[in-house]
Tab-separated table of C-alpha atoms in Angstrom:
chain	number	residue	atom	x	y	z
A	1	MET	CA	79.566	53.187	127.630
A	2	LYS	CA	80.855	56.056	125.809
A	3	PRO	CA	84.009	56.734	126.443
A	4	GLY	CA	84.960	60.151	128.286
A	5	ARG	CA	85.498	63.594	127.045
A	6	GLU	CA	88.221	64.212	129.618
A	7	GLN	CA	90.100	60.944	128.187
A	8	ILE	CA	88.959	62.192	124.543
A	9	GLU	CA	90.610	65.390	125.328
A	10	LYS	CA	93.625	63.925	126.308
A	11	GLY	CA	93.934	61.327	123.027
A	12	LYS	CA	93.687	64.532	121.216
A	13	GLU	CA	96.649	66.296	123.316
A	14	MET	CA	98.727	63.512	122.602
A	15	ARG	CA	98.966	64.832	119.137
A	16	LYS	CA	101.014	67.965	119.863
A	17	LYS	CA	103.608	65.357	121.468
A	18	ILE	CA	104.088	62.982	118.602
A	19	SER	CA	101.856	63.941	115.685
A	20	ARG	CA	99.728	60.908	113.762
A	21	ALA	CA	101.992	62.070	110.897
A	22	ASP	CA	105.036	61.910	113.120
A	23	GLN	CA	104.125	57.905	113.061
A	24	SER	CA	105.559	57.511	109.854
A	25	ILE	CA	108.834	58.089	110.907
A	26	PHE	CA	111.927	55.907	110.040
A	27	LYS	CA	116.095	56.892	110.825
A	28	LEU	CA	118.141	54.411	111.100
A	29	PRO	CA	119.741	55.435	114.307
A	30	ARG	CA	123.264	56.261	114.337
A	31	SER	CA	124.156	54.414	117.265
A	32	ARG	CA	123.021	50.820	115.725
A	33	LYS	CA	125.820	48.075	114.907
A	34	LEU	CA	125.118	46.111	111.893
A	35	ALA	CA	122.439	43.387	111.285
A	36	PRO	CA	125.032	40.167	111.717
A	37	GLU	CA	126.610	41.626	114.955
A	38	MET	CA	123.324	42.118	116.531
A	39	ILE	CA	121.970	38.771	115.785
A	40	ILE	CA	125.668	37.117	117.426
A	41	ALA	CA	124.743	39.340	120.610
A	42	SER	CA	121.495	37.958	120.507
A	43	ASN	CA	122.886	34.522	120.719
A	44	ASN	CA	124.098	34.845	124.094
A	45	ASP	CA	123.896	31.864	126.361
A	46	ARG	CA	121.830	29.879	123.724
A	47	LEU	CA	123.069	26.140	123.576
A	48	PRO	CA	126.022	26.347	121.139
A	49	GLU	CA	125.316	23.173	118.760
A	50	LEU	CA	121.385	25.004	117.783
A	51	ILE	CA	122.827	28.190	116.937
A	52	PRO	CA	123.501	27.148	113.326
A	53	ILE	CA	120.020	25.846	112.536
A	54	ARG	CA	118.378	29.050	114.416
A	55	HIS	CA	120.598	30.691	111.019
A	56	TYR	CA	119.569	28.327	108.768
A	57	ARG	CA	115.856	28.879	109.500
A	58	MET	CA	116.611	33.157	109.662
A	59	SER	CA	118.507	32.362	105.858
A	60	ALA	CA	115.092	31.438	104.770
A	61	SER	CA	113.651	34.750	103.745
A	62	PRO	CA	113.553	38.597	104.611
A	63	PHE	CA	110.074	37.602	106.544
A	64	ALA	CA	112.424	34.762	108.168
A	65	PHE	CA	114.765	36.989	108.880
A	66	TYR	CA	112.167	39.219	110.424
A	67	ARG	CA	110.901	36.775	112.832
A	68	GLY	CA	114.433	35.686	114.228
A	69	ALA	CA	115.446	39.896	114.885
A	70	ALA	CA	112.635	41.351	117.388
A	71	ASN	CA	115.748	42.329	119.004
A	72	ILE	CA	116.754	44.461	116.069
A	73	MET	CA	113.606	45.890	115.723
A	74	ALA	CA	112.563	47.005	119.873
A	75	PHE	CA	116.107	48.777	119.181
A	76	ASP	CA	115.186	50.881	115.825
A	77	LEU	CA	111.373	51.075	117.373
A	78	SER	CA	112.806	52.858	121.035
A	79	HIS	CA	114.541	55.231	118.494
A	80	GLN	CA	111.964	56.774	117.025
A	81	PRO	CA	109.001	58.780	118.052
A	82	HIS	CA	106.338	57.200	119.922
A	83	THR	CA	103.771	57.755	122.729
A	84	ASP	CA	104.237	57.068	126.096
A	85	LEU	CA	101.129	55.114	126.787
A	86	ASN	CA	101.733	51.324	127.413
A	87	ILE	CA	99.751	48.706	127.221
A	88	GLN	CA	100.813	45.074	127.612
A	89	SER	CA	102.447	44.411	124.697
A	90	ILE	CA	103.067	41.388	122.809
A	91	GLY	CA	106.858	42.375	122.271
A	92	ASP	CA	106.991	40.305	118.927
A	93	CYS	CA	103.850	40.907	117.390
A	94	HIS	CA	104.031	39.071	113.727
A	95	LEU	CA	101.260	37.508	111.793
A	96	MET	CA	102.904	33.989	112.241
A	97	ASN	CA	102.144	34.498	116.259
A	98	PHE	CA	98.585	34.516	115.957
A	99	GLY	CA	96.321	31.225	115.598
A	100	GLY	CA	93.783	28.808	117.158
A	101	TYR	CA	93.949	27.457	120.061
A	102	ALA	CA	91.712	24.989	122.708
A	103	THR	CA	90.162	26.833	125.665
A	104	PRO	CA	89.749	25.165	128.538
A	105	GLU	CA	86.225	25.057	127.816
A	106	ARG	CA	87.286	22.856	124.657
A	107	THR	CA	86.118	25.574	122.054
A	108	LEU	CA	88.465	27.049	118.877
A	109	VAL	CA	89.101	30.282	119.295
A	110	PHE	CA	91.540	32.396	117.591
A	111	ASP	CA	93.752	34.944	119.622
A	112	ILE	CA	97.448	36.086	119.925
A	113	ASN	CA	99.982	32.606	120.965
A	114	ASP	CA	103.152	33.576	121.514
A	115	PHE	CA	104.442	35.846	124.393
A	116	ASP	CA	108.163	35.566	124.885
A	117	GLU	CA	108.662	39.041	124.539
A	118	THR	CA	105.338	40.590	126.056
A	119	CYS	CA	105.975	43.738	128.867
A	120	PRO	CA	104.468	46.872	128.668
A	121	ALA	CA	105.527	49.168	126.654
A	122	PRO	CA	104.157	51.380	123.513
A	123	TRP	CA	100.778	50.518	122.300
A	124	GLU	CA	101.952	51.647	118.339
A	125	TRP	CA	105.082	49.295	118.989
A	126	ASP	CA	103.035	46.512	118.206
A	127	LEU	CA	101.313	47.711	115.481
A	128	LYS	CA	104.009	48.766	113.342
A	129	ARG	CA	106.040	45.735	113.869
A	130	LEU	CA	102.260	43.456	112.497
A	131	ALA	CA	102.352	46.009	109.746
A	132	THR	CA	105.596	45.352	108.532
A	133	SER	CA	104.939	41.577	109.079
A	134	PHE	CA	102.205	41.584	106.452
A	135	LEU	CA	104.333	44.102	103.594
A	136	LEU	CA	107.144	41.652	104.317
A	137	ILE	CA	105.026	38.210	103.442
A	138	ALA	CA	103.316	39.531	101.172
A	139	ASP	CA	105.978	40.636	98.838
A	140	GLU	CA	107.209	37.246	99.628
A	141	ARG	CA	104.146	35.721	98.400
A	142	GLY	CA	104.569	38.287	95.202
A	143	MET	CA	101.714	40.377	95.584
A	144	ASN	CA	102.072	43.868	94.048
A	145	LYS	CA	103.345	46.798	96.094
A	146	GLY	CA	99.672	48.485	95.743
A	147	ALA	CA	98.015	44.984	97.010
A	148	ALA	CA	100.762	44.895	100.140
A	149	GLU	CA	99.948	48.664	100.914
A	150	ASP	CA	96.316	48.051	100.594
A	151	ILE	CA	96.446	44.768	103.359
A	152	ALA	CA	98.748	46.640	105.864
A	153	PHE	CA	96.739	49.569	105.693
A	154	SER	CA	93.323	47.376	106.433
A	155	LEU	CA	95.300	45.550	109.286
A	156	VAL	CA	95.574	49.776	110.524
A	157	ARG	CA	92.297	50.555	109.846
A	158	SER	CA	90.617	47.563	111.206
A	159	TYR	CA	92.768	47.590	114.628
A	160	ARG	CA	91.789	51.747	115.041
A	161	ASP	CA	87.955	50.973	114.085
A	162	ASN	CA	87.917	48.154	116.943
A	163	MET	CA	89.775	50.227	119.516
A	164	GLN	CA	87.080	52.431	119.030
A	165	LYS	CA	84.333	49.803	119.453
A	166	PHE	CA	85.901	48.633	122.365
A	167	SER	CA	86.246	51.355	124.299
A	168	ASN	CA	82.603	51.722	124.430
A	169	MET	CA	82.206	48.364	125.684
A	170	SER	CA	82.296	47.341	129.751
A	171	MET	CA	85.672	46.307	130.760
A	172	LEU	CA	83.485	43.063	131.796
A	173	ASP	CA	81.729	42.385	127.694
A	174	LEU	CA	85.529	42.790	126.897
A	175	TRP	CA	87.675	40.607	128.900
A	176	TYR	CA	84.921	37.457	128.386
A	177	MET	CA	84.790	38.567	124.319
A	178	LYS	CA	86.325	36.213	122.136
A	179	PHE	CA	86.571	35.017	119.023
A	180	ASP	CA	85.298	31.678	118.253
A	181	LEU	CA	86.654	29.691	115.186
A	182	ALA	CA	83.597	27.992	114.628
A	183	ASP	CA	81.742	30.987	114.814
A	184	MET	CA	84.037	32.584	111.854
A	185	ARG	CA	83.633	29.923	109.764
A	186	ASN	CA	80.167	30.157	109.575
A	187	LYS	CA	80.383	33.860	108.987
A	188	ALA	CA	82.862	33.423	106.408
A	189	LYS	CA	81.281	35.430	102.995
A	190	ASN	CA	84.216	34.486	101.418
A	191	ARG	CA	84.427	30.476	99.780
A	192	LYS	CA	87.947	29.767	99.902
A	193	ALA	CA	88.125	31.466	103.305
A	194	LYS	CA	85.172	28.837	104.445
A	195	ASN	CA	87.009	25.869	103.564
A	196	LEU	CA	90.343	26.535	104.988
A	197	LEU	CA	88.549	27.921	107.933
A	198	ASN	CA	86.813	23.689	108.039
A	199	GLU	CA	90.167	22.037	107.037
A	200	ALA	CA	91.644	24.175	110.423
A	201	ILE	CA	88.692	23.279	112.627
A	202	ALA	CA	88.321	19.012	111.531
A	203	LYS	CA	92.431	18.985	111.980
A	204	ALA	CA	92.364	20.482	114.995
A	205	ARG	CA	89.598	18.459	116.328
A	206	LYS	CA	90.732	15.395	115.546
A	207	GLN	CA	94.487	16.430	117.579
A	208	THR	CA	93.750	14.095	120.782
A	209	ARG	CA	96.460	14.211	123.211
A	210	GLU	CA	96.002	10.341	121.943
A	211	GLN	CA	96.669	10.790	118.289
A	212	VAL	CA	99.727	13.156	119.229
A	213	PHE	CA	101.134	10.338	121.479
A	214	TYR	CA	101.648	7.467	119.369
A	215	LYS	CA	102.705	10.328	116.767
A	216	ILE	CA	105.276	10.986	118.605
A	217	THR	CA	106.767	8.263	121.129
A	218	ARG	CA	107.858	4.680	121.261
A	219	GLN	CA	107.567	2.029	123.356
A	220	VAL	CA	111.039	0.931	124.289
A	221	LEU	CA	111.109	-2.377	126.917
A	222	GLY	CA	107.547	-1.741	128.015
A	223	LYS	CA	108.138	1.640	128.552
A	224	PHE	CA	106.845	4.631	126.784
A	225	GLU	CA	109.482	7.649	125.869
A	226	ILE	CA	109.448	10.529	123.053
A	227	THR	CA	110.941	9.503	119.261
A	228	GLU	CA	114.205	11.335	118.746
A	229	GLN	CA	114.086	13.387	115.658
A	230	PRO	CA	117.315	14.455	115.412
A	231	PRO	CA	118.603	17.317	115.114
A	232	LEU	CA	115.408	19.092	116.131
A	233	VAL	CA	114.520	16.546	119.063
A	234	TYR	CA	116.460	14.492	120.813
A	235	HIS	CA	117.448	13.239	124.204
A	236	PRO	CA	120.396	14.687	126.227
A	237	TYR	CA	123.377	13.528	126.762
A	238	ASP	CA	123.307	13.136	130.809
A	239	LEU	CA	119.638	12.678	130.671
A	240	ASP	CA	119.298	11.566	133.947
A	241	LYS	CA	120.737	14.710	135.351
A	242	VAL	CA	118.694	16.595	132.926
A	243	MET	CA	115.937	14.541	134.471
A	244	ASN	CA	116.371	15.410	138.133
A	245	SER	CA	117.213	18.787	137.310
A	246	VAL	CA	113.826	19.666	135.819
A	247	ILE	CA	111.745	17.183	138.811
A	248	SER	CA	114.345	19.403	140.860
A	249	PHE	CA	111.724	22.409	140.057
A	250	TRP	CA	109.044	20.789	139.308
A	251	GLU	CA	107.124	21.075	142.753
A	252	SER	CA	107.852	25.215	143.091
A	253	TYR	CA	106.354	25.180	138.879
A	254	LYS	CA	103.311	23.595	141.137
A	255	ASP	CA	103.436	26.009	143.416
A	256	THR	CA	102.668	28.688	140.714
A	257	LEU	CA	98.641	26.715	139.306
A	258	LEU	CA	95.364	27.160	141.054
A	259	PRO	CA	95.376	24.140	143.408
A	260	ASP	CA	92.416	22.392	141.338
A	261	ARG	CA	95.049	22.161	138.130
A	262	ARG	CA	97.786	21.201	140.807
A	263	PHE	CA	95.953	18.166	142.408
A	264	LEU	CA	95.114	17.210	138.436
A	265	LEU	CA	98.967	17.495	137.646
A	266	GLY	CA	99.519	15.688	140.606
A	267	LYS	CA	97.672	12.478	139.156
A	268	TYR	CA	100.919	12.284	136.403
A	269	LYS	CA	104.487	11.339	136.793
A	270	ILE	CA	106.722	11.924	134.797
A	271	VAL	CA	108.230	9.393	132.118
A	272	ASP	CA	110.182	10.854	129.735
A	273	ILE	CA	111.795	14.754	128.722
A	274	ALA	CA	113.589	15.596	125.500
A	275	LEU	CA	115.005	19.006	123.966
A	276	LYS	CA	113.282	20.297	121.505
A	277	VAL	CA	113.927	23.130	118.459
A	278	VAL	CA	111.308	25.688	118.652
A	279	GLY	CA	110.306	28.352	116.774
A	280	THR	CA	112.987	30.969	114.758
A	281	GLY	CA	113.913	33.347	117.266
A	282	SER	CA	113.948	31.142	119.933
A	283	VAL	CA	116.369	28.303	118.020
A	284	GLY	CA	119.353	27.460	120.857
A	285	THR	CA	117.612	28.694	123.965
A	286	ARG	CA	116.415	25.774	126.222
A	287	CYS	CA	113.233	23.862	125.890
A	288	TYR	CA	112.165	20.382	126.561
A	289	VAL	CA	109.125	17.954	126.036
A	290	VAL	CA	108.247	16.534	129.242
A	291	LEU	CA	106.001	13.270	129.118
A	292	LEU	CA	103.921	12.705	131.884
A	293	MET	CA	101.567	9.417	132.768
A	294	ASN	CA	98.875	8.689	135.331
A	295	ASP	CA	97.952	5.218	136.704
A	296	LYS	CA	95.462	4.343	133.641
A	297	GLU	CA	98.618	5.624	131.301
A	298	GLU	CA	97.091	8.434	129.563
A	299	PRO	CA	99.783	10.962	128.511
A	300	LEU	CA	100.311	14.447	129.150
A	301	PHE	CA	102.956	16.462	127.111
A	302	ILE	CA	104.361	19.512	128.948
A	303	GLN	CA	106.775	22.069	127.243
A	304	VAL	CA	109.316	23.244	129.359
A	305	LYS	CA	110.894	26.324	127.586
A	306	GLU	CA	113.052	28.808	128.844
A	307	ALA	CA	112.218	32.734	129.163
A	308	ARG	CA	114.941	35.054	128.860
A	309	ALA	CA	114.904	39.081	128.934
A	310	SER	CA	112.146	40.709	126.593
A	311	VAL	CA	114.060	41.912	123.891
A	312	LEU	CA	111.817	45.395	125.053
A	313	GLU	CA	113.059	45.350	128.525
A	314	PRO	CA	116.225	47.697	127.915
A	315	TYR	CA	113.323	50.038	126.296
A	316	VAL	CA	110.574	50.673	128.488
A	317	ALA	CA	110.334	51.245	132.247
A	318	LYS	CA	111.778	48.726	134.844
A	319	ILE	CA	109.232	45.471	134.529
A	320	ALA	CA	107.220	44.260	137.399
A	321	TYR	CA	108.610	40.799	137.305
A	322	GLU	CA	111.738	39.682	137.595
A	323	HIS	CA	111.157	36.261	136.868
A	324	HIS	CA	111.276	36.705	133.030
A	325	GLY	CA	108.414	32.910	132.835
A	326	GLN	CA	106.513	34.844	135.563
A	327	ARG	CA	106.505	37.923	133.033
A	328	VAL	CA	105.887	35.324	130.248
A	329	VAL	CA	103.150	33.660	132.217
A	330	GLU	CA	101.236	37.059	133.571
A	331	GLY	CA	101.793	38.792	130.122
A	332	GLN	CA	99.309	35.643	128.745
A	333	ARG	CA	97.122	35.439	131.229
A	334	LEU	CA	96.678	39.173	130.780
A	335	VAL	CA	96.156	39.300	126.994
A	336	GLN	CA	94.950	36.128	126.441
A	337	THR	CA	91.416	35.473	125.429
A	338	ALA	CA	91.601	32.439	127.599
A	339	GLY	CA	94.910	30.265	129.013
A	340	ASP	CA	96.313	26.866	129.103
A	341	ILE	CA	95.279	25.129	132.561
A	342	PHE	CA	98.992	24.096	133.179
A	343	LEU	CA	100.341	27.472	132.364
A	344	GLY	CA	102.643	28.309	135.382
A	345	TRP	CA	106.892	29.122	136.005
A	346	SER	CA	109.849	28.055	137.912
A	347	THR	CA	113.836	28.630	138.233
A	348	GLY	CA	115.995	26.105	137.487
A	349	PRO	CA	118.802	24.613	139.274
A	350	ALA	CA	121.441	27.053	137.307
A	351	GLY	CA	118.669	29.927	138.552
A	352	ARG	CA	117.793	29.863	135.231
A	353	HIS	CA	113.792	30.808	134.422
A	354	PHE	CA	111.161	28.626	132.677
A	355	TYR	CA	107.786	28.714	131.725
A	356	PHE	CA	105.736	25.768	131.324
A	357	ARG	CA	101.949	25.051	128.983
A	358	GLN	CA	100.689	22.217	127.454
A	359	LEU	CA	102.077	20.859	124.062
A	360	LYS	CA	100.019	20.989	120.955
A	361	ASP	CA	96.533	21.360	122.992
A	362	LYS	CA	94.611	21.761	119.199
A	363	LYS	CA	97.240	24.612	117.937
A	364	ILE	CA	95.997	25.726	114.285
A	365	THR	CA	98.597	27.493	112.776
A	366	PRO	CA	97.585	29.868	109.699
A	367	GLU	CA	98.453	28.192	105.978
A	368	ILE	CA	99.575	31.263	104.497
A	369	ASN	CA	101.188	30.281	101.388
A	370	ARG	CA	97.006	29.357	100.717
A	371	PHE	CA	96.892	32.543	101.198
A	372	ASP	CA	96.062	35.072	97.888
A	373	ALA	CA	95.903	39.049	98.352
A	374	GLU	CA	92.164	38.554	99.540
A	375	LEU	CA	92.955	36.264	101.854
A	376	LEU	CA	95.702	37.561	103.433
A	377	GLY	CA	93.427	41.404	103.492
A	378	ALA	CA	90.869	39.110	105.609
A	379	TYR	CA	93.616	37.874	107.833
A	380	ALA	CA	94.961	41.017	108.360
A	381	ARG	CA	92.071	42.530	109.683
A	382	LEU	CA	91.265	39.592	112.132
A	383	CYS	CA	94.242	40.497	113.032
A	384	GLY	CA	94.077	43.762	113.894
A	385	ARG	CA	90.617	43.672	115.929
A	386	THR	CA	92.229	40.632	117.933
A	387	LEU	CA	95.532	43.426	118.705
A	388	ALA	CA	92.898	45.675	119.347
A	389	ARG	CA	91.098	44.128	122.247
A	390	ALA	CA	94.851	42.325	123.081
A	391	HIS	CA	95.809	46.165	123.928
A	392	ALA	CA	91.669	47.368	125.129
A	393	LYS	CA	92.105	44.853	127.967
A	394	THR	CA	95.136	46.667	129.709
A	395	GLY	CA	95.451	49.821	127.795
A	396	ASN	CA	93.550	53.188	127.526
A	397	SER	CA	91.095	52.674	124.660
A	398	ASP	CA	89.603	55.926	125.079
A	399	VAL	CA	92.427	57.765	124.802
A	400	ILE	CA	94.399	55.480	121.930
A	401	GLY	CA	91.209	55.524	119.870
A	402	ALA	CA	90.973	59.451	120.215
A	403	TYR	CA	94.633	59.649	118.890
A	404	MET	CA	94.148	57.737	116.170
A	405	GLY	CA	90.438	59.744	115.506
A	406	LYS	CA	88.370	58.495	112.506
A	407	SER	CA	90.617	59.931	109.819
A	408	ASP	CA	93.050	57.830	107.864
A	409	LYS	CA	95.814	59.702	108.981
A	410	PHE	CA	96.906	57.780	111.453
A	411	GLY	CA	96.696	54.608	109.402
A	412	GLU	CA	98.368	56.281	106.483
A	413	ALA	CA	101.602	56.970	108.825
A	414	ILE	CA	101.886	53.592	109.880
A	415	VAL	CA	101.841	52.190	106.674
A	416	SER	CA	104.354	54.553	105.508
A	417	PHE	CA	106.859	53.476	108.191
A	418	SER	CA	106.309	49.496	107.316
A	419	LYS	CA	107.076	50.164	104.178
A	420	ALA	CA	110.580	51.881	105.155
A	421	TYR	CA	110.952	49.266	107.822
A	422	ALA	CA	110.341	46.506	105.365
A	423	ARG	CA	113.223	47.930	102.957
A	424	GLN	CA	115.661	48.383	106.178
A	425	VAL	CA	114.268	44.609	106.467
A	426	ASN	CA	115.721	43.632	103.316
A	427	ILE	CA	118.871	45.636	103.894
A	428	ASP	CA	119.680	43.950	107.063
A	429	TYR	CA	119.272	40.334	105.209
A	430	GLU	CA	121.621	41.034	102.795
A	431	GLN	CA	124.313	41.713	105.181
A	432	PHE	CA	122.980	38.996	107.704
A	433	MET	CA	122.998	36.591	103.911
A	434	LYS	CA	126.846	38.130	103.672
A	435	ALA	CA	127.979	36.996	106.892
A	436	VAL	CA	126.439	33.476	106.346
A	437	ARG	CA	128.142	33.046	103.212
A	438	SER	CA	131.332	33.684	104.742
A	439	GLY	CA	131.222	31.434	107.059
A	440	LYS	CA	130.667	34.113	109.765
A	441	LEU	CA	127.506	32.831	110.903
A	442	PRO	CA	127.167	29.262	110.492
A	443	THR	CA	124.169	27.330	109.383
A	444	ARG	CA	123.464	23.590	109.539
A	445	GLU	CA	120.658	22.605	107.995
A	446	ASP	CA	117.236	20.818	109.881
A	447	THR	CA	114.755	18.284	109.287
A	448	VAL	CA	111.725	20.084	109.685
A	449	ASP	CA	108.913	17.691	110.646
A	450	GLU	CA	105.271	18.332	112.053
A	451	ARG	CA	104.455	16.064	115.103
A	452	LEU	CA	106.347	18.173	117.056
A	453	SER	CA	105.954	21.576	115.702
């Protein structure tokens, strides 16, 4: 199916309102506060004892700071020229929020895997955040500026070419499309890429629920409980109160599942609950690991994660869902190839919103520290293709593709913006580190343990 002439003309007409060259513009908004102030504001209502861990993780590098400062970029993007064409935005679209996982059919696929900030927003905001993340990580890996810019440009070109390709596909074919990791491994021409994919697939296939169970639990007086790994995994001091609290909104969570999945979940009972520190930007939000067992003593781990307002919400039209857990779940269902069968949402007794999903379901995280420039470029192209498919599912791919056109003007503009924004991230990071050194932003060293990462 070829794009209609009307849609093509609409895409070209968009250039009159915001030209492709305008996408390169980055001007620091006059009303913008200093980075430390914006980080402090984003700490509101987080668990106070975990906020220093958040600061510590963000202090590791400019890229680590960038991961934890999605609220700053959301503010900045809203003050730059942008189109009014919305898609289901990822919201926090950086290169570490892509990876592998198992579909309900147990196929390992590559896709976007973090949706805490998802909401309808201009399509180019995701692309700009993703391109900037590649420039920051290339700099962190010691790659020269020319190589870094080539990587960012290859990302945008992949997004453009695939968006235009997807505009020629039927909607059903687009929604059925999956990026199978085994197929990607078999077609990989780069020997190092093939070896890394082989390792990742083998590791994921070994990651059974039973293996995870014996790694992160222990038996005490004949009962299983989650092993504490302070300060990252620990039982709340008022465990009985927390247990009763989670149980009280467990039933309403089950109501958000399909009937067959609700029946399946009903075969399990809650055995233990622990608090878990997650991610970088999410540190300090309430996140629980729930251990469930059935009559056969088979384990199931569910993550119950607090859902706060998306960082994009102040700058976009009214969100369709008042419940932030529902916003995350429905956004993920719209965008992802295939979702977790236990994905759902509920409201806690204090009125806080939560969403639920399985923990560590054959998850594959890209080992960026092992990527050279060639591999990072290949990964950028894969992310560009994946993001284009995600946007094409909920946006008008004909119009977006026609707006970008066939020349390199759009790609050059996005790279130019990303270079300017990466420089600003480094400035913000220095301000942040100055506040850390002065004690204004306290830090607390954590202990990274991959068992519950």
